[in-house]
Amino acid sequence: MKNLYRPLIKGTNWALAGILTVLGFNSCDIFNSEEPVEYGSPNADYTVKGKVVNKANGKAIKGIKVEYTSPVVPEYGAPSTSYQYLEKSVVTDDNGNFKLTANDFPGVIASQPVYISDIDGEANGSFADTTVVVDFKTAEQTKKGSNWYSGEYTVNLDVELREISKDE
């Protein structure tokens, strides 16, 4: 009995293999879609650029550290770990200019604290540290996106720092 079914099973297997080969098969219609298949995560660049000047005389200040600070999750009072750029920072150039860019999920950042601090001691004068909250909801799109990349959103931020007297 065993040998009688063997040719039937072999024939059925060949017929099914032939049908699948002729008709083909595809999963989720990925071969006929107009969109390319991509792997990764949606992302966008968030840039803050501007100039740091002395509030008293309007002169540019070099050697000032500008950095993104860790946002705090209101429910828990702890820094958020979803932000990838917790340690992003730049130092102003000789003209007081800076450009700070971070990459994150598009639409996640509505506002972001930026911490500005004097790190060079008294080399260029002593200035009080400050924190500015940058609103990315009104940011200008400065670079177009494509596919997963949503582009670059830029906010111009000019900061005036108060000079600290030696008595303080």
Backbone as a chain_set.jsonl record, in Angstrom:
{"seq": "MKNLYRPLIKGTNWALAGILTVLGFNSCDIFNSEEPVEYGSPNADYTVKGKVVNKANGKAIKGIKVEYTSPVVPEYGAPSTSYQYLEKSVVTDDNGNFKLTANDFPGVIASQPVYISDIDGEANGSFADTTVVVDFKTAEQTKKGSNWYSGEYTVNLDVELREISKDE", "coords": {"N": [[0.806, -1.193, 0.0], [1.961, 1.152, 0.669], [3.626, 1.914, -1.432], [1.82, 2.563, -3.441], [0.742, 5.11, -2.934], [2.921, 6.818, -3.072], [3.688, 7.724, -5.786], [1.43, 9.333, -6.28], [1.592, 11.33, -4.292], [4.087, 12.487, -4.957], [3.49, 13.448, -7.508], [1.491, 15.315, -6.893], [2.967, 17.154, -5.347], [4.775, 18.106, -7.3], [2.957, 19.306, -9.039], [1.843, 21.359, -7.437], [4.164, 22.861, -6.925], [4.746, 23.675, -9.509], [2.471, 25.257, -10.106], [2.746, 27.365, -8.197], [5.158, 28.412, -9.118], [4.508, 29.325, -11.706], [2.337, 31.131, -11.251], [3.376, 32.661, -9.247], [4.109, 34.272, -6.08], [3.537, 36.72, -3.623], [4.197, 38.569, -0.7], [2.231, 40.725, 1.203], [2.076, 42.521, -0.885], [4.463, 43.934, -1.57], [6.086, 44.012, -3.781], [4.667, 45.182, -5.794], [4.095, 47.703, -4.945], [4.282, 51.304, -5.003], [5.921, 52.693, -3.309], [9.239, 52.547, -2.042], [10.748, 49.83, -0.241], [11.855, 50.322, 2.992], [14.179, 50.439, 5.724], [14.458, 51.432, 9.07], [14.099, 54.392, 11.07], [11.741, 57.058, 11.331], [13.025, 60.36, 11.147], [14.293, 63.621, 12.067], [16.168, 66.658, 11.752], [16.961, 68.982, 14.252], [17.753, 72.245, 14.651], [19.427, 74.823, 16.343], [20.496, 78.023, 15.95], [22.574, 80.902, 16.218], [23.677, 83.889, 17.931], [25.796, 84.87, 20.596], [25.932, 87.539, 22.769], [27.334, 90.276, 24.72], [25.292, 91.717, 27.113], [25.51, 94.333, 28.058], [27.163, 95.853, 26.285], [26.792, 94.839, 23.711], [28.753, 93.401, 22.36], [30.198, 90.558, 20.727], [30.616, 87.342, 22.243], [33.086, 85.005, 22.712], [33.802, 81.5, 23.277], [31.665, 80.5, 24.778], [29.589, 78.01, 26.077], [27.031, 76.23, 24.501], [24.272, 74.228, 24.87], [22.034, 71.406, 24.481], [19.726, 70.612, 26.974], [18.684, 68.073, 29.281], [15.367, 67.245, 28.943], [12.679, 67.286, 31.318], [10.525, 64.791, 32.476], [7.278, 65.494, 33.185], [5.498, 63.955, 34.839], [7.113, 62.292, 36.366], [9.324, 63.723, 37.181], [11.893, 63.263, 36.383], [14.805, 63.122, 34.208], [14.142, 62.757, 30.719], [14.586, 59.826, 28.787], [14.187, 59.406, 26.162], [15.266, 61.176, 24.411], [17.887, 61.587, 22.145], [20.072, 63.194, 22.231], [21.255, 64.151, 24.597], [23.721, 65.019, 25.426], [24.657, 66.877, 23.601], [26.565, 69.564, 22.532], [28.003, 72.8, 21.78], [30.596, 75.262, 21.224], [30.817, 78.784, 21.232], [32.113, 80.667, 18.449], [34.796, 82.982, 17.451], [33.281, 85.189, 16.716], [31.059, 84.966, 18.274], [29.118, 83.271, 17.309], [27.047, 80.353, 16.965], [26.026, 76.962, 16.217], [23.845, 74.502, 16.768], [22.943, 71.232, 16.419], [20.635, 68.554, 16.506], [19.338, 65.211, 16.241], [16.207, 63.653, 15.999], [13.021, 61.922, 16.495], [10.501, 62.948, 14.185], [8.355, 65.655, 14.979], [8.284, 65.104, 17.683], [9.656, 66.825, 19.365], [8.531, 69.651, 20.818], [9.132, 71.859, 22.368], [12.319, 72.805, 23.611], [14.737, 72.93, 26.141], [17.59, 75.043, 26.168], [20.797, 75.353, 27.324], [22.983, 77.853, 28.318], [26.265, 78.604, 28.99], [29.134, 80.07, 30.604], [32.258, 78.923, 30.056], [34.947, 79.433, 29.974], [36.112, 80.68, 32.086], [37.558, 83.634, 33.343], [38.605, 84.563, 30.992], [37.345, 85.854, 28.784], [35.83, 87.554, 30.183], [33.436, 87.261, 32.853], [30.35, 85.649, 32.781], [26.855, 85.386, 33.481], [25.15, 82.3, 33.735], [22.495, 80.973, 31.703], [19.216, 79.739, 30.833], [17.343, 78.966, 28.004], [14.217, 78.4, 26.591], [13.504, 76.805, 23.677], [11.214, 77.056, 21.064], [10.096, 74.763, 18.919], [7.821, 74.468, 17.439], [7.283, 76.622, 15.876], [9.364, 76.633, 14.153], [11.459, 77.139, 11.274], [11.478, 75.317, 8.263], [14.398, 74.288, 6.992], [15.646, 72.468, 5.404], [14.651, 70.177, 3.01], [12.831, 67.121, 3.347], [13.007, 63.549, 2.726], [11.532, 60.448, 2.141], [12.123, 58.546, 4.952], [13.415, 60.564, 6.311], [12.587, 63.638, 7.656], [13.502, 66.192, 7.248], [15.161, 69.357, 8.025], [14.724, 71.486, 10.785], [14.881, 74.766, 11.803], [15.693, 77.147, 14.3], [16.288, 80.503, 14.977], [18.295, 82.009, 17.376], [19.205, 84.57, 19.327], [21.252, 85.502, 21.954], [21.592, 87.368, 24.901], [23.98, 87.871, 27.313], [24.432, 88.524, 30.757], [26.996, 90.313, 32.277], [29.035, 89.293, 34.975], [29.943, 90.947, 37.866], [33.01, 91.405, 39.762], [32.406, 91.522, 42.412], [30.202, 89.951, 42.849]], "CA": [[0.0, 0.0, 0.0], [2.822, 2.308, 0.817], [4.162, 2.278, -2.736], [0.769, 3.073, -4.305], [0.526, 6.534, -2.671], [4.136, 7.569, -3.34], [3.596, 8.479, -7.037], [0.388, 10.336, -6.156], [2.132, 12.43, -3.478], [5.116, 13.144, -5.761], [2.809, 14.176, -8.578], [0.822, 16.464, -6.281], [4.024, 18.113, -4.995], [5.256, 18.732, -8.54], [1.886, 20.161, -9.565], [1.781, 22.556, -6.586], [5.376, 23.644, -7.173], [4.583, 24.28, -10.832], [1.463, 26.322, -10.018], [3.352, 28.492, -7.487], [6.181, 29.005, -9.977], [3.855, 30.032, -12.799], [1.554, 32.238, -10.735], [4.176, 33.47, -8.337], [3.45, 34.65, -4.84], [4.227, 37.798, -2.919], [3.611, 38.851, 0.605], [1.894, 42.126, 1.51], [2.113, 43.339, -2.089], [5.611, 44.849, -1.543], [6.735, 44.104, -5.08], [3.847, 45.993, -6.683], [3.817, 49.025, -4.385], [5.074, 52.391, -5.575], [6.873, 53.136, -2.293], [10.319, 51.59, -1.829], [10.817, 49.239, 1.088], [12.961, 50.923, 3.725], [14.352, 50.021, 7.102], [14.964, 52.528, 9.866], [13.127, 55.144, 11.855], [11.552, 58.436, 10.893], [13.86, 61.276, 11.911], [14.421, 64.992, 11.596], [17.211, 67.437, 12.421], [16.498, 70.177, 14.95], [18.915, 73.119, 14.749], [19.333, 76.141, 16.966], [21.697, 78.778, 15.598], [22.463, 82.305, 16.611], [24.85, 84.626, 18.379], [25.809, 85.23, 22.008], [26.548, 88.86, 22.934], [27.323, 90.92, 26.028], [24.077, 92.529, 27.226], [25.862, 95.725, 28.351], [27.742, 96.594, 25.161], [26.439, 94.228, 22.435], [29.903, 92.74, 21.718], [30.139, 89.093, 20.659], [31.396, 86.639, 23.26], [33.558, 83.688, 22.28], [34.063, 80.556, 24.36], [30.465, 80.217, 25.557], [29.047, 76.682, 25.767], [25.594, 76.171, 24.218], [23.962, 72.795, 24.834], [20.693, 70.936, 24.776], [19.66, 70.019, 28.296], [17.733, 66.966, 29.4], [14.015, 67.634, 29.334], [12.173, 66.555, 32.475], [9.199, 64.218, 32.305], [6.508, 66.117, 34.257], [4.874, 63.012, 35.762], [8.067, 61.612, 37.225], [10.351, 64.643, 37.633], [13.204, 62.724, 36.02], [15.149, 63.395, 32.805], [13.615, 61.844, 29.716], [15.632, 59.059, 28.11], [13.839, 59.219, 24.763], [16.037, 62.111, 23.608], [19.165, 60.983, 21.797], [21.138, 64.185, 22.184], [21.354, 64.758, 25.912], [25.047, 65.582, 25.639], [25.044, 67.689, 22.454], [26.944, 70.933, 22.885], [28.972, 73.494, 20.932], [31.179, 76.457, 21.84], [30.742, 79.907, 20.29], [33.36, 81.026, 17.771], [35.319, 84.329, 17.749], [32.219, 86.173, 16.482], [29.936, 84.658, 19.148], [28.135, 82.453, 16.582], [26.956, 78.928, 17.271], [25.025, 76.165, 15.499], [23.665, 73.281, 17.539], [22.004, 70.372, 15.704], [20.354, 67.239, 17.071], [18.44, 64.416, 15.416], [15.223, 62.921, 16.798], [11.797, 61.595, 15.776], [9.788, 64.157, 13.771], [7.181, 66.044, 15.726], [8.399, 64.782, 19.106], [10.133, 67.986, 20.106], [7.731, 70.867, 20.683], [10.009, 72.877, 22.935], [13.529, 72.182, 24.134], [15.603, 73.853, 26.865], [18.977, 75.202, 25.732], [21.55, 75.899, 28.436], [24.111, 78.663, 27.85], [27.142, 78.806, 30.146], [30.485, 80.584, 30.408], [33.145, 77.84, 30.48], [36.359, 79.794, 29.854], [36.549, 81.448, 33.256], [37.597, 85.084, 33.159], [39.339, 84.876, 29.76], [36.569, 86.825, 28.001], [34.895, 88.128, 31.14], [32.573, 86.266, 33.488], [28.96, 85.891, 32.424], [25.868, 84.556, 34.175], [24.545, 81.223, 32.948], [21.063, 81.143, 31.466], [18.513, 78.689, 30.106], [16.318, 79.487, 27.101], [13.384, 77.334, 26.027], [13.327, 77.011, 22.241], [9.928, 76.544, 20.58], [10.258, 74.206, 17.573], [6.54, 74.474, 16.726], [7.331, 77.736, 14.919], [10.649, 76.557, 13.454], [11.483, 77.201, 9.811], [12.062, 74.131, 7.647], [15.526, 74.759, 6.19], [16.094, 71.404, 4.507], [13.539, 69.297, 2.652], [12.999, 65.721, 3.705], [12.647, 62.529, 1.746], [11.288, 59.134, 2.718], [12.094, 58.524, 6.417], [13.979, 61.811, 6.838], [11.586, 64.707, 7.543], [14.138, 67.464, 6.959], [15.796, 70.099, 9.119], [13.93, 72.588, 11.314], [15.844, 75.682, 12.413], [15.257, 78.298, 15.082], [17.342, 81.487, 15.215], [18.271, 82.412, 18.78], [20.259, 85.484, 19.749], [21.251, 85.506, 23.414], [22.357, 88.417, 25.588], [24.39, 87.416, 28.641], [24.768, 89.583, 31.714], [28.339, 90.157, 32.821], [29.075, 89.218, 36.429], [31.005, 91.78, 38.43], [33.894, 90.671, 40.668], [31.812, 91.549, 43.742], [29.131, 88.935, 42.946]], "C": [[0.85, 1.258, 0.0], [3.301, 2.799, -0.547], [3.11, 2.844, -3.682], [0.567, 4.579, -4.146], [1.738, 7.415, -3.022], [4.069, 8.34, -4.659], [2.528, 9.577, -7.005], [0.885, 11.561, -5.379], [3.197, 13.195, -4.27], [4.491, 13.991, -6.864], [2.116, 15.431, -8.051], [1.836, 17.55, -5.922], [4.548, 18.838, -6.233], [4.207, 19.687, -9.106], [1.784, 21.452, -8.762], [2.996, 23.464, -6.814], [5.28, 24.351, -8.524], [3.595, 25.437, -10.807], [2.046, 27.557, -9.327], [4.413, 29.194, -8.339], [5.554, 29.84, -11.083], [3.115, 31.267, -12.306], [2.383, 33.194, -9.869], [3.414, 33.728, -7.052], [4.247, 35.806, -4.245], [3.468, 38.117, -1.656], [3.39, 40.344, 0.759], [2.041, 43.058, 0.318], [3.301, 44.303, -2.14], [6.264, 45.003, -2.912], [5.961, 44.986, -6.049], [3.591, 47.393, -6.151], [4.73, 50.068, -5.024], [6.136, 52.893, -4.607], [7.982, 52.107, -2.149], [10.276, 51.047, -0.399], [12.047, 49.813, 1.782], [13.005, 50.376, 5.144], [14.94, 51.195, 7.86], [13.849, 53.18, 10.637], [12.937, 56.515, 11.247], [12.411, 59.355, 11.758], [13.893, 62.64, 11.269], [15.557, 65.651, 12.361], [16.588, 68.683, 13.018], [17.724, 71.038, 15.243], [18.547, 74.43, 15.436], [20.62, 76.85, 16.587], [21.485, 80.23, 15.988], [23.781, 82.871, 17.077], [24.685, 84.952, 19.86], [26.584, 86.534, 22.15], [26.465, 89.315, 24.384], [26.123, 91.855, 26.079], [24.411, 94.009, 27.389], [26.324, 96.493, 27.114], [27.459, 95.983, 23.78], [27.586, 93.546, 21.712], [29.752, 91.227, 21.785], [31.044, 88.479, 21.719], [31.804, 85.282, 22.711], [33.783, 82.806, 23.506], [32.881, 80.295, 25.268], [29.903, 78.861, 25.108], [27.529, 76.769, 25.618], [25.242, 74.695, 24.068], [22.481, 72.538, 25.044], [20.733, 70.33, 26.166], [18.615, 68.929, 28.303], [16.366, 67.495, 29.77], [13.547, 66.767, 30.495], [10.768, 66.049, 32.177], [8.341, 64.725, 33.456], [5.933, 65.135, 35.278], [5.862, 62.453, 36.777], [9.153, 62.541, 37.768], [11.762, 64.177, 37.315], [13.506, 63.059, 34.569], [14.595, 62.32, 31.88], [14.762, 61.112, 29.053], [15.32, 58.875, 26.638], [14.645, 60.149, 23.859], [17.435, 61.55, 23.396], [20.335, 61.944, 21.96], [21.373, 64.865, 23.517], [22.713, 65.417, 26.146], [25.55, 66.381, 24.44], [25.397, 69.09, 22.921], [27.948, 71.476, 21.866], [29.492, 74.7, 21.72], [31.157, 77.57, 20.797], [32.114, 80.221, 19.703], [33.782, 82.447, 18.142], [34.268, 85.418, 17.572], [30.977, 85.924, 17.334], [28.874, 83.777, 18.51], [28.174, 80.996, 17.03], [25.891, 78.281, 16.385], [24.985, 74.803, 16.174], [22.583, 72.444, 16.858], [21.867, 69.035, 16.41], [19.339, 66.536, 16.175], [17.498, 63.631, 16.319], [14.021, 62.585, 15.927], [11.082, 62.883, 15.375], [8.542, 64.405, 14.615], [7.242, 65.77, 17.21], [8.755, 66.022, 19.908], [9.232, 69.178, 19.815], [8.53, 72.046, 21.219], [11.169, 72.167, 23.618], [14.359, 73.207, 24.89], [17.02, 73.857, 26.281], [19.705, 75.938, 26.856], [22.78, 76.624, 27.893], [24.974, 78.981, 29.064], [28.529, 79.275, 29.726], [31.455, 79.541, 30.942], [34.621, 78.231, 30.456], [36.871, 80.639, 31.027], [36.504, 82.936, 32.972], [38.322, 85.5, 31.878], [38.631, 85.941, 28.924], [35.59, 87.587, 28.892], [34.042, 87.014, 31.723], [31.119, 86.629, 33.229], [28.05, 84.912, 33.152], [25.296, 83.508, 33.23], [23.056, 81.502, 32.785], [20.506, 79.931, 30.727], [17.408, 79.337, 29.28], [15.531, 78.299, 26.561], [13.085, 77.689, 24.574], [12.042, 76.325, 21.797], [10.101, 76.074, 19.135], [8.941, 74.14, 16.804], [6.512, 75.574, 15.663], [8.622, 77.733, 14.114], [10.466, 76.602, 11.943], [12.108, 75.921, 9.272], [13.137, 74.591, 6.665], [16.092, 73.7, 5.259], [14.91, 70.484, 4.269], [13.859, 67.861, 3.066], [12.697, 64.813, 2.537], [12.548, 61.198, 2.469], [11.221, 59.209, 4.246], [12.579, 59.829, 7.025], [12.998, 62.957, 6.59], [12.189, 66.077, 7.278], [14.761, 68.095, 8.188], [14.913, 71.282, 9.486], [14.851, 73.473, 12.139], [15.154, 76.824, 13.139], [16.461, 79.211, 15.266], [17.194, 82.024, 16.628], [19.462, 83.308, 19.076], [20.134, 85.669, 21.252], [22.123, 86.645, 23.924], [22.681, 87.915, 26.991], [24.807, 88.61, 29.489], [26.141, 89.287, 32.289], [28.284, 90.191, 34.348], [30.239, 90.069, 36.923], [31.826, 90.948, 39.424], [33.327, 90.622, 42.084], [30.773, 90.45, 43.932], [29.672, 87.584, 43.237]], "O": [[0.497, 2.279, -0.59], [3.368, 4.007, -0.772], [3.46, 3.539, -4.636], [0.252, 5.261, -5.122], [1.59, 8.617, -3.242], [4.371, 9.533, -4.658], [2.696, 10.626, -7.627], [0.623, 12.697, -5.774], [3.208, 14.425, -4.253], [4.922, 15.117, -7.115], [2.153, 16.482, -8.69], [1.592, 18.733, -6.164], [4.74, 20.054, -6.207], [4.548, 20.762, -9.599], [1.653, 22.529, -9.342], [2.863, 24.686, -6.885], [5.692, 25.504, -8.654], [3.842, 26.48, -11.412], [1.865, 28.674, -9.81], [4.55, 30.417, -8.29], [6.019, 30.944, -11.367], [3.255, 32.342, -12.889], [2.098, 34.388, -9.79], [2.222, 33.437, -6.952], [5.473, 35.857, -4.354], [2.251, 37.949, -1.572], [4.285, 41.138, 0.469], [2.123, 44.274, 0.497], [3.171, 45.392, -2.699], [6.922, 46.009, -3.177], [6.529, 45.486, -7.02], [2.943, 48.197, -6.82], [5.811, 49.748, -5.519], [7.144, 53.459, -5.032], [7.704, 50.908, -2.134], [9.825, 51.724, 0.524], [13.147, 49.794, 1.23], [12.001, 49.913, 5.685], [15.824, 51.883, 7.35], [12.784, 52.595, 10.835], [13.883, 57.082, 10.7], [12.514, 59.151, 12.968], [13.569, 62.805, 10.093], [15.874, 65.253, 13.482], [15.787, 69.36, 12.374], [18.62, 70.628, 15.981], [17.521, 75.049, 15.155], [21.711, 76.351, 16.861], [20.355, 80.712, 16.073], [24.855, 82.413, 16.686], [23.589, 85.268, 20.322], [27.732, 86.639, 21.719], [25.653, 88.823, 25.167], [25.95, 92.694, 25.195], [23.665, 94.86, 26.903], [25.931, 97.642, 26.91], [27.855, 96.566, 22.77], [27.426, 93.145, 20.56], [29.246, 90.683, 22.766], [32.097, 89.023, 22.048], [30.953, 84.498, 22.292], [33.935, 83.299, 24.624], [33.067, 79.905, 26.42], [29.761, 78.601, 23.914], [26.834, 77.304, 26.481], [25.831, 73.99, 23.248], [21.772, 73.318, 25.68], [21.674, 69.611, 26.503], [17.757, 68.875, 27.422], [16.216, 68.134, 30.811], [13.984, 65.624, 30.628], [9.924, 66.796, 31.683], [8.641, 64.419, 34.61], [5.886, 65.449, 36.468], [5.493, 62.171, 37.917], [9.839, 62.181, 38.725], [12.723, 64.652, 37.919], [12.587, 63.261, 33.775], [14.582, 61.135, 32.213], [15.804, 61.709, 28.781], [16.103, 58.251, 25.921], [14.699, 59.926, 22.65], [18.086, 61.097, 24.337], [21.487, 61.529, 21.836], [21.665, 66.06, 23.55], [22.826, 66.297, 26.999], [26.76, 66.544, 24.281], [24.616, 69.73, 23.625], [28.642, 70.719, 21.186], [28.918, 75.101, 22.732], [31.441, 77.335, 19.622], [33.139, 80.064, 20.365], [33.199, 83.053, 19.041], [34.355, 86.465, 18.213], [29.955, 86.586, 17.149], [27.824, 83.555, 19.113], [29.222, 80.483, 17.424], [24.988, 78.946, 15.877], [25.96, 74.051, 16.153], [21.442, 72.886, 16.731], [22.855, 68.452, 16.856], [18.582, 67.179, 15.447], [17.934, 63.015, 17.292], [14.001, 62.926, 14.744], [11.059, 63.831, 16.161], [7.783, 63.485, 14.92], [6.334, 66.166, 17.941], [8.223, 66.245, 20.996], [9.181, 69.659, 18.683], [8.591, 73.103, 20.592], [11.015, 71.062, 24.137], [14.663, 74.264, 24.338], [17.57, 72.808, 25.947], [19.281, 77.012, 27.284], [23.532, 76.062, 27.097], [24.495, 79.549, 30.045], [29.029, 78.931, 28.654], [31.484, 79.289, 32.147], [35.468, 77.442, 30.876], [37.944, 81.238, 30.947], [35.525, 83.442, 32.424], [38.622, 86.681, 31.702], [39.285, 86.847, 28.408], [34.636, 88.191, 28.402], [33.942, 85.936, 31.138], [30.707, 87.771, 33.43], [28.419, 83.766, 33.406], [24.997, 83.796, 32.072], [22.438, 82.173, 33.612], [21.246, 79.192, 30.078], [16.636, 80.151, 29.786], [16.116, 77.307, 26.124], [12.494, 78.728, 24.28], [11.808, 75.159, 22.114], [10.238, 76.895, 18.228], [8.944, 73.787, 15.624], [5.796, 75.462, 14.668], [8.945, 78.725, 13.46], [9.449, 76.159, 11.41], [13.15, 75.484, 9.762], [12.836, 75.202, 5.64], [16.931, 74.006, 4.412], [14.244, 70.061, 5.214], [15.021, 67.458, 3.12], [12.198, 65.246, 1.499], [13.387, 60.869, 3.307], [10.338, 59.878, 4.782], [12.194, 60.168, 8.144], [12.622, 63.218, 5.447], [11.446, 67.042, 7.099], [14.877, 67.471, 9.243], [14.414, 71.993, 8.614], [15.519, 73.002, 13.059], [14.17, 77.388, 12.662], [17.533, 78.755, 15.663], [16.11, 82.442, 17.034], [20.604, 82.848, 19.074], [19.052, 85.955, 21.765], [23.237, 86.86, 23.447], [21.783, 87.576, 27.763], [25.435, 89.558, 29.017], [26.422, 88.173, 32.728], [27.58, 91.011, 34.938], [31.37, 89.929, 36.459], [31.371, 89.895, 39.872], [33.725, 89.768, 42.876], [30.494, 90.058, 45.064], [28.909, 86.624, 43.349]]}, "num_chains": 1, "name": "protein.A"}
